Amino acid sequence: MGIRMPLSDYKTALVTGASAGIGSVVVERLAKQGLEVHAVARDAERLAELARRTGCVPHAVDITDTAALTDLVSGLEVDVLVNNAGVSRTGNILSADEFAVDEQVAVNLRAVLHLVRLAMPGMVRRDRGHIVNIGSIAGVYNFGGNTIYHATKAAVHTLSRQLRVDGYGRRVRVTEICPGRVETEIFGRLLGDMAQAQREYYDGYESLKPEDVADAIEFALETPRHVNIGHIEILPTFQVPGGLNFERRTD
Ligand SMILES: NC(=O)c1ccc[n+]([C@@H]2O[C@H](COP(=O)([O-])OP(=O)(O)OC[C@H]3O[C@@H](n4cnc5c(N)ncnc54)[C@H](OP(=O)(O)O)[C@@H]3O)[C@@H](O)[C@H]2O)c1
């Protein structure tokens, strides 16, 4: 057995997208483990409620605001960074509007790059840290439309591997989690209608729960310190990526 890396070795965590879905459960888990958890999202009311329930430190910040991120991270020694906030918009590149491109790139990728840029040097200096990036199966497989989402998550996939190169020789671990469908608000936000999303995406399906993804994150964080869990793909048993399109043209 190697030396355990119990979560008690880490003191401070920062979790983005903390007001809902996967992020709020991750905050709850890390707070329960005794970490000081900085919970970041835009919705101040939901964060205040989460803070009352878990003792986390709420930060109502839009992560596309780089100056606000810089302020936030500058006073902290972040041991565990969970890049979880993410947005998805319908439409492939043929139908996407300007906002769909800009928002998804800004939230899913640009903010992740800035947060890592701001937090990782301290981890390297202290020789202690863990970055968890919530990617998606969309980052490694091609399906459906949502082309911009796929592109941003593919970038997070490559970034997660590249960060291990950048931190090579220091005890900074990097884990990419790629979930399949999880029962959260993501599709409701996409459709602008939570009840419709429930009917279309979740009713009658056995989707993952945010708790399932939080379990995977806790597993990666708690492995012995000589172990880096690099990539976890986690899907519902009844969801399978696959299929191959081949259009027959006769004209
Ligand atoms: N659900 C799935 O099926 C699924 C599958 C694969 C991967 N994922 C990934 O899992 C991660 C979490 O998503 P989820 O499913 O839990 O979604 P969710 O329930 O919609 O939660 C998204 C979170 O991100 C926050 N957020 C969005 N834009 C933000 C911004 N500009 N600044 C700060 N916070 C922002 C939201 O908070 P505010 O609105 O309060 O800002 C919310 O807390 C995402 O990266 C997503 O791509 C989800």
Short mmCIF file of C-alpha atoms and ligand atoms in Angstrom, two decimals:
data_model
loop_
_atom_site.label_atom_id
_atom_site.label_comp_id
_atom_site.label_asym_id
_atom_site.label_seq_id
_atom_site.Cartn_x
_atom_site.Cartn_y
_atom_site.Cartn_z
CA MET A 1 0.00 0.00 0.00
CA GLY A 2 1.22 3.48 -0.80
CA ILE A 3 0.91 6.49 1.43
CA ARG A 4 -2.73 7.53 1.49
CA MET A 5 -3.63 11.01 0.36
CA PRO A 6 -6.54 11.49 2.71
CA LEU A 7 -8.66 14.51 2.01
CA SER A 8 -7.54 15.80 5.39
CA ASP A 9 -4.16 16.56 3.77
CA TYR A 10 -5.95 19.20 1.73
CA LYS A 11 -7.31 22.28 3.42
CA THR A 12 -8.96 24.42 0.79
CA ALA A 13 -11.12 23.62 -2.20
CA LEU A 14 -12.69 25.78 -4.88
CA VAL A 15 -15.68 24.41 -6.78
CA THR A 16 -17.29 26.21 -9.72
CA GLY A 17 -20.89 25.68 -10.72
CA ALA A 18 -21.68 25.12 -7.07
CA SER A 19 -25.27 26.36 -7.00
CA ALA A 20 -26.82 23.33 -8.71
CA GLY A 21 -26.39 19.83 -10.09
CA ILE A 22 -23.06 18.08 -9.70
CA GLY A 23 -21.30 21.09 -8.17
CA SER A 24 -23.58 21.47 -5.17
CA VAL A 25 -23.16 17.79 -4.25
CA VAL A 26 -19.37 18.06 -4.60
CA VAL A 27 -19.37 21.07 -2.28
CA GLU A 28 -21.41 19.13 0.25
CA ARG A 29 -19.04 16.13 0.10
CA LEU A 30 -15.83 18.16 0.42
CA ALA A 31 -17.25 20.27 3.25
CA LYS A 32 -18.24 17.09 5.06
CA GLN A 33 -14.62 15.91 4.73
CA GLY A 34 -13.53 19.01 6.62
CA LEU A 35 -12.22 21.16 3.76
CA GLU A 36 -12.83 24.88 3.57
CA VAL A 37 -14.85 24.93 0.38
CA HIS A 38 -15.17 28.05 -1.76
CA ALA A 39 -18.36 27.69 -3.74
CA VAL A 40 -18.61 29.70 -6.96
CA ALA A 41 -21.67 30.38 -9.14
CA ARG A 42 -23.80 33.38 -10.14
CA ASP A 43 -26.92 32.69 -8.09
CA ALA A 44 -26.24 34.32 -4.71
CA GLU A 45 -29.42 33.07 -3.07
CA ARG A 46 -28.80 29.44 -3.86
CA LEU A 47 -25.19 29.77 -2.72
CA ALA A 48 -26.32 31.33 0.58
CA GLU A 49 -28.63 28.38 1.13
CA LEU A 50 -25.78 25.96 0.31
CA ALA A 51 -23.53 27.83 2.75
CA ARG A 52 -26.12 27.52 5.52
CA ARG A 53 -26.41 23.79 4.86
CA THR A 54 -22.72 22.93 4.38
CA GLY A 55 -20.64 25.72 5.89
CA CYS A 56 -19.03 26.49 2.52
CA VAL A 57 -17.84 29.99 1.65
CA PRO A 58 -20.13 31.38 -1.06
CA HIS A 59 -18.86 33.54 -3.93
CA ALA A 60 -21.48 34.92 -6.29
CA VAL A 61 -19.20 35.34 -9.28
CA ASP A 62 -19.72 34.95 -13.01
CA ILE A 63 -16.72 32.86 -14.05
CA THR A 64 -16.57 34.62 -17.41
CA ASP A 65 -15.45 37.70 -15.44
CA THR A 66 -11.69 37.13 -15.36
CA ALA A 67 -11.00 40.11 -13.08
CA ALA A 68 -13.42 38.70 -10.48
CA LEU A 69 -11.77 35.27 -10.75
CA THR A 70 -8.37 36.87 -10.24
CA ASP A 71 -9.59 38.65 -7.09
CA LEU A 72 -11.17 35.49 -5.79
CA VAL A 73 -8.14 33.24 -6.21
CA SER A 74 -5.51 35.79 -5.17
CA GLY A 75 -6.31 35.45 -1.46
CA LEU A 76 -6.52 31.66 -1.45
CA GLU A 77 -4.21 28.67 -1.34
CA VAL A 78 -6.33 26.31 -3.39
CA ASP A 79 -5.46 22.65 -2.81
CA VAL A 80 -8.39 21.18 -4.73
CA LEU A 81 -9.78 22.94 -7.78
CA VAL A 82 -12.95 21.48 -9.24
CA ASN A 83 -13.69 23.01 -12.63
CA ASN A 84 -17.30 21.98 -12.82
CA ALA A 85 -19.37 24.91 -14.14
CA GLY A 86 -20.56 24.24 -17.66
CA VAL A 87 -23.25 25.21 -20.12
CA SER A 88 -24.67 23.56 -23.20
CA ARG A 89 -26.68 25.09 -26.04
CA THR A 90 -28.62 23.33 -28.76
CA GLY A 91 -27.56 23.35 -32.33
CA ASN A 92 -24.62 22.30 -34.40
CA ILE A 93 -22.36 24.83 -36.08
CA LEU A 94 -24.78 25.24 -39.00
CA SER A 95 -27.47 26.64 -36.73
CA ALA A 96 -25.53 28.11 -33.81
CA ASP A 97 -25.78 31.79 -33.05
CA GLU A 98 -23.02 34.08 -31.81
CA PHE A 99 -24.06 33.75 -28.17
CA ALA A 100 -23.88 29.94 -28.26
CA VAL A 101 -20.27 30.11 -29.41
CA ASP A 102 -19.21 32.86 -27.05
CA GLU A 103 -20.92 31.61 -23.89
CA GLN A 104 -19.82 28.00 -24.19
CA VAL A 105 -16.23 28.94 -24.97
CA ALA A 106 -16.19 31.47 -22.11
CA VAL A 107 -17.68 29.19 -19.44
CA ASN A 108 -16.55 25.71 -20.49
CA LEU A 109 -13.05 26.58 -21.62
CA ARG A 110 -11.77 30.14 -21.08
CA ALA A 111 -12.72 30.24 -17.39
CA VAL A 112 -11.15 26.81 -16.87
CA LEU A 113 -7.89 27.99 -18.41
CA HIS A 114 -7.87 31.14 -16.27
CA LEU A 115 -8.65 29.28 -13.06
CA VAL A 116 -5.91 26.77 -13.68
CA ARG A 117 -3.51 29.58 -14.60
CA LEU A 118 -4.37 31.32 -11.32
CA ALA A 119 -4.44 28.33 -8.97
CA MET A 120 -1.91 25.81 -10.28
CA PRO A 121 1.34 27.74 -9.70
CA GLY A 122 0.58 27.78 -5.95
CA MET A 123 -0.03 24.04 -6.01
CA VAL A 124 3.30 23.51 -7.76
CA ARG A 125 5.08 25.74 -5.19
CA ARG A 126 3.49 23.96 -2.24
CA ASP A 127 4.00 20.55 -3.90
CA ARG A 128 0.38 19.74 -3.13
CA GLY A 129 -2.78 19.96 -5.15
CA HIS A 130 -5.43 18.28 -7.22
CA ILE A 131 -7.24 19.66 -10.24
CA VAL A 132 -10.49 17.97 -11.21
CA ASN A 133 -11.93 18.95 -14.58
CA ILE A 134 -15.48 17.94 -15.37
CA GLY A 135 -15.39 17.15 -19.04
CA SER A 136 -17.97 15.03 -20.80
CA ILE A 137 -18.28 12.01 -23.03
CA ALA A 138 -18.91 14.77 -25.62
CA GLY A 139 -15.20 15.56 -25.33
CA VAL A 140 -14.14 12.12 -26.51
CA TYR A 141 -16.98 10.86 -28.74
CA ASN A 142 -18.87 12.44 -31.60
CA PHE A 143 -22.66 12.32 -31.48
CA GLY A 144 -25.73 14.50 -31.87
CA GLY A 145 -25.34 18.17 -32.60
CA ASN A 146 -24.05 20.50 -29.86
CA THR A 147 -20.84 20.93 -31.82
CA ILE A 148 -19.53 23.83 -29.76
CA TYR A 149 -20.07 21.90 -26.55
CA HIS A 150 -18.13 18.95 -28.01
CA ALA A 151 -15.31 21.26 -29.05
CA THR A 152 -15.00 22.91 -25.63
CA LYS A 153 -15.08 19.58 -23.81
CA ALA A 154 -12.49 18.12 -26.21
CA ALA A 155 -10.28 21.06 -25.30
CA VAL A 156 -10.76 20.28 -21.59
CA HIS A 157 -9.80 16.67 -22.36
CA THR A 158 -6.51 17.71 -23.94
CA LEU A 159 -5.89 20.36 -21.29
CA SER A 160 -6.30 17.80 -18.51
CA ARG A 161 -3.52 15.68 -20.00
CA GLN A 162 -1.35 18.68 -20.77
CA LEU A 163 -1.55 19.91 -17.17
CA ARG A 164 0.16 16.75 -16.03
CA VAL A 165 3.01 17.62 -18.35
CA ASP A 166 3.16 21.16 -16.96
CA GLY A 167 3.16 19.94 -13.35
CA TYR A 168 5.53 17.05 -13.99
CA GLY A 169 7.76 16.27 -11.00
CA ARG A 170 5.50 17.99 -8.48
CA ARG A 171 2.78 16.36 -6.41
CA VAL A 172 -0.02 17.99 -8.35
CA ARG A 173 -2.59 15.55 -9.64
CA VAL A 174 -5.04 16.08 -12.46
CA THR A 175 -8.24 14.15 -13.01
CA GLU A 176 -10.68 14.48 -15.88
CA ILE A 177 -14.18 13.16 -15.23
CA CYS A 178 -16.25 12.40 -18.33
CA PRO A 179 -19.87 11.72 -17.45
CA GLY A 180 -22.65 10.57 -19.70
CA ARG A 181 -26.13 11.85 -18.93
CA VAL A 182 -26.59 13.13 -15.39
CA GLU A 183 -29.91 14.26 -13.94
CA THR A 184 -29.25 17.96 -13.34
CA GLU A 185 -30.50 21.32 -14.62
CA ILE A 186 -28.27 21.40 -17.70
CA PHE A 187 -30.95 20.38 -20.21
CA GLY A 188 -33.58 22.58 -18.56
CA ARG A 189 -31.28 25.57 -18.96
CA LEU A 190 -30.66 24.56 -22.56
CA LEU A 191 -34.38 24.35 -23.37
CA GLY A 192 -35.37 27.19 -21.04
CA ASP A 193 -37.95 24.85 -19.52
CA MET A 194 -37.10 22.46 -16.65
CA ALA A 195 -40.35 20.44 -16.92
CA GLN A 196 -39.87 19.84 -20.65
CA ALA A 197 -36.26 18.78 -20.03
CA GLN A 198 -37.47 16.37 -17.36
CA ARG A 199 -39.91 14.81 -19.82
CA GLU A 200 -37.52 14.70 -22.79
CA TYR A 201 -34.25 13.72 -21.15
CA TYR A 202 -34.94 12.04 -17.83
CA ASP A 203 -38.44 10.51 -17.45
CA GLY A 204 -38.20 6.77 -18.10
CA TYR A 205 -34.38 6.77 -18.31
CA GLU A 206 -31.96 5.58 -15.66
CA SER A 207 -29.60 8.55 -15.76
CA LEU A 208 -26.65 9.12 -13.47
CA LYS A 209 -27.29 11.20 -10.36
CA PRO A 210 -24.96 14.00 -9.29
CA GLU A 211 -24.03 11.75 -6.34
CA ASP A 212 -22.62 9.13 -8.75
CA VAL A 213 -20.26 11.71 -10.24
CA ALA A 214 -19.34 13.00 -6.77
CA ASP A 215 -18.44 9.40 -5.79
CA ALA A 216 -16.00 9.24 -8.72
CA ILE A 217 -14.44 12.55 -7.74
CA GLU A 218 -14.02 11.46 -4.12
CA PHE A 219 -12.41 8.23 -5.29
CA ALA A 220 -9.87 10.13 -7.39
CA LEU A 221 -9.08 12.56 -4.57
CA GLU A 222 -8.63 9.84 -1.97
CA THR A 223 -6.29 7.53 -3.85
CA PRO A 224 -2.75 7.25 -2.43
CA ARG A 225 -0.59 10.23 -3.31
CA HIS A 226 1.57 8.28 -5.77
CA VAL A 227 -1.55 7.51 -7.83
CA ASN A 228 -3.01 9.88 -10.40
CA ILE A 229 -6.42 8.89 -11.67
CA GLY A 230 -6.19 10.64 -15.03
CA HIS A 231 -9.51 9.96 -16.71
CA ILE A 232 -12.78 8.56 -15.48
CA GLU A 233 -15.55 7.82 -17.96
CA ILE A 234 -18.84 7.24 -16.18
CA LEU A 235 -22.10 6.53 -17.99
CA PRO A 236 -25.50 5.15 -17.17
CA THR A 237 -25.56 1.40 -17.84
CA PHE A 238 -28.22 1.97 -20.50
CA GLN A 239 -26.35 4.74 -22.33
CA VAL A 240 -23.73 3.70 -24.88
CA PRO A 241 -21.74 5.88 -27.25
CA GLY A 242 -21.39 4.27 -30.65
CA GLY A 243 -22.80 4.19 -34.12
CA LEU A 244 -21.28 5.20 -37.40
CA ASN A 245 -22.91 7.26 -40.14
CA PHE A 246 -22.28 6.58 -43.80
CA GLU A 247 -24.46 8.49 -46.23
CA ARG A 248 -25.07 6.73 -49.55
CA ARG A 249 -25.19 9.30 -52.37
CA THR A 250 -26.35 8.35 -55.83
CA ASP A 251 -26.38 11.80 -57.47
N1 LIG B 1 -25.75 16.81 -16.79
C1 LIG B 1 -25.14 16.08 -17.72
O1 LIG B 1 -25.76 15.25 -18.40
C2 LIG B 1 -23.66 16.27 -17.94
C3 LIG B 1 -22.99 15.31 -18.72
C4 LIG B 1 -21.63 15.45 -18.94
C5 LIG B 1 -20.96 16.53 -18.40
N2 LIG B 1 -21.64 17.45 -17.65
C6 LIG B 1 -20.88 18.58 -17.13
O2 LIG B 1 -21.03 18.63 -15.72
C7 LIG B 1 -20.77 19.96 -15.28
C8 LIG B 1 -21.86 20.39 -14.30
O3 LIG B 1 -23.08 20.48 -14.99
P1 LIG B 1 -24.50 20.07 -14.37
O4 LIG B 1 -25.04 18.99 -15.22
O5 LIG B 1 -24.40 19.87 -12.91
O6 LIG B 1 -25.32 21.41 -14.76
P2 LIG B 1 -26.32 22.39 -13.98
O7 LIG B 1 -27.20 21.62 -13.05
O8 LIG B 1 -26.98 23.17 -15.10
O9 LIG B 1 -25.34 23.32 -13.16
C9 LIG B 1 -24.47 24.20 -13.82
C10 LIG B 1 -23.75 25.04 -12.79
O10 LIG B 1 -22.85 25.93 -13.48
C11 LIG B 1 -23.06 27.24 -13.00
N3 LIG B 1 -22.73 28.23 -14.04
C12 LIG B 1 -23.18 28.31 -15.31
N4 LIG B 1 -22.70 29.41 -15.92
C13 LIG B 1 -21.90 30.03 -15.02
C14 LIG B 1 -21.13 31.21 -15.05
N5 LIG B 1 -21.06 32.00 -16.14
N6 LIG B 1 -20.45 31.57 -13.92
C15 LIG B 1 -20.51 30.81 -12.81
N7 LIG B 1 -21.22 29.67 -12.73
C16 LIG B 1 -21.92 29.28 -13.82
C17 LIG B 1 -24.54 27.29 -12.62
O11 LIG B 1 -24.77 28.25 -11.60
P3 LIG B 1 -25.41 29.73 -11.77
O12 LIG B 1 -26.51 29.63 -12.79
O13 LIG B 1 -25.86 30.05 -10.38
O14 LIG B 1 -24.26 30.58 -12.22
C18 LIG B 1 -24.70 25.90 -12.00
O15 LIG B 1 -24.29 25.91 -10.65
C19 LIG B 1 -20.70 20.82 -16.55
O16 LIG B 1 -19.36 21.08 -16.86
C20 LIG B 1 -21.33 19.94 -17.60
O17 LIG B 1 -20.87 20.26 -18.89
C21 LIG B 1 -22.97 17.34 -17.41
#
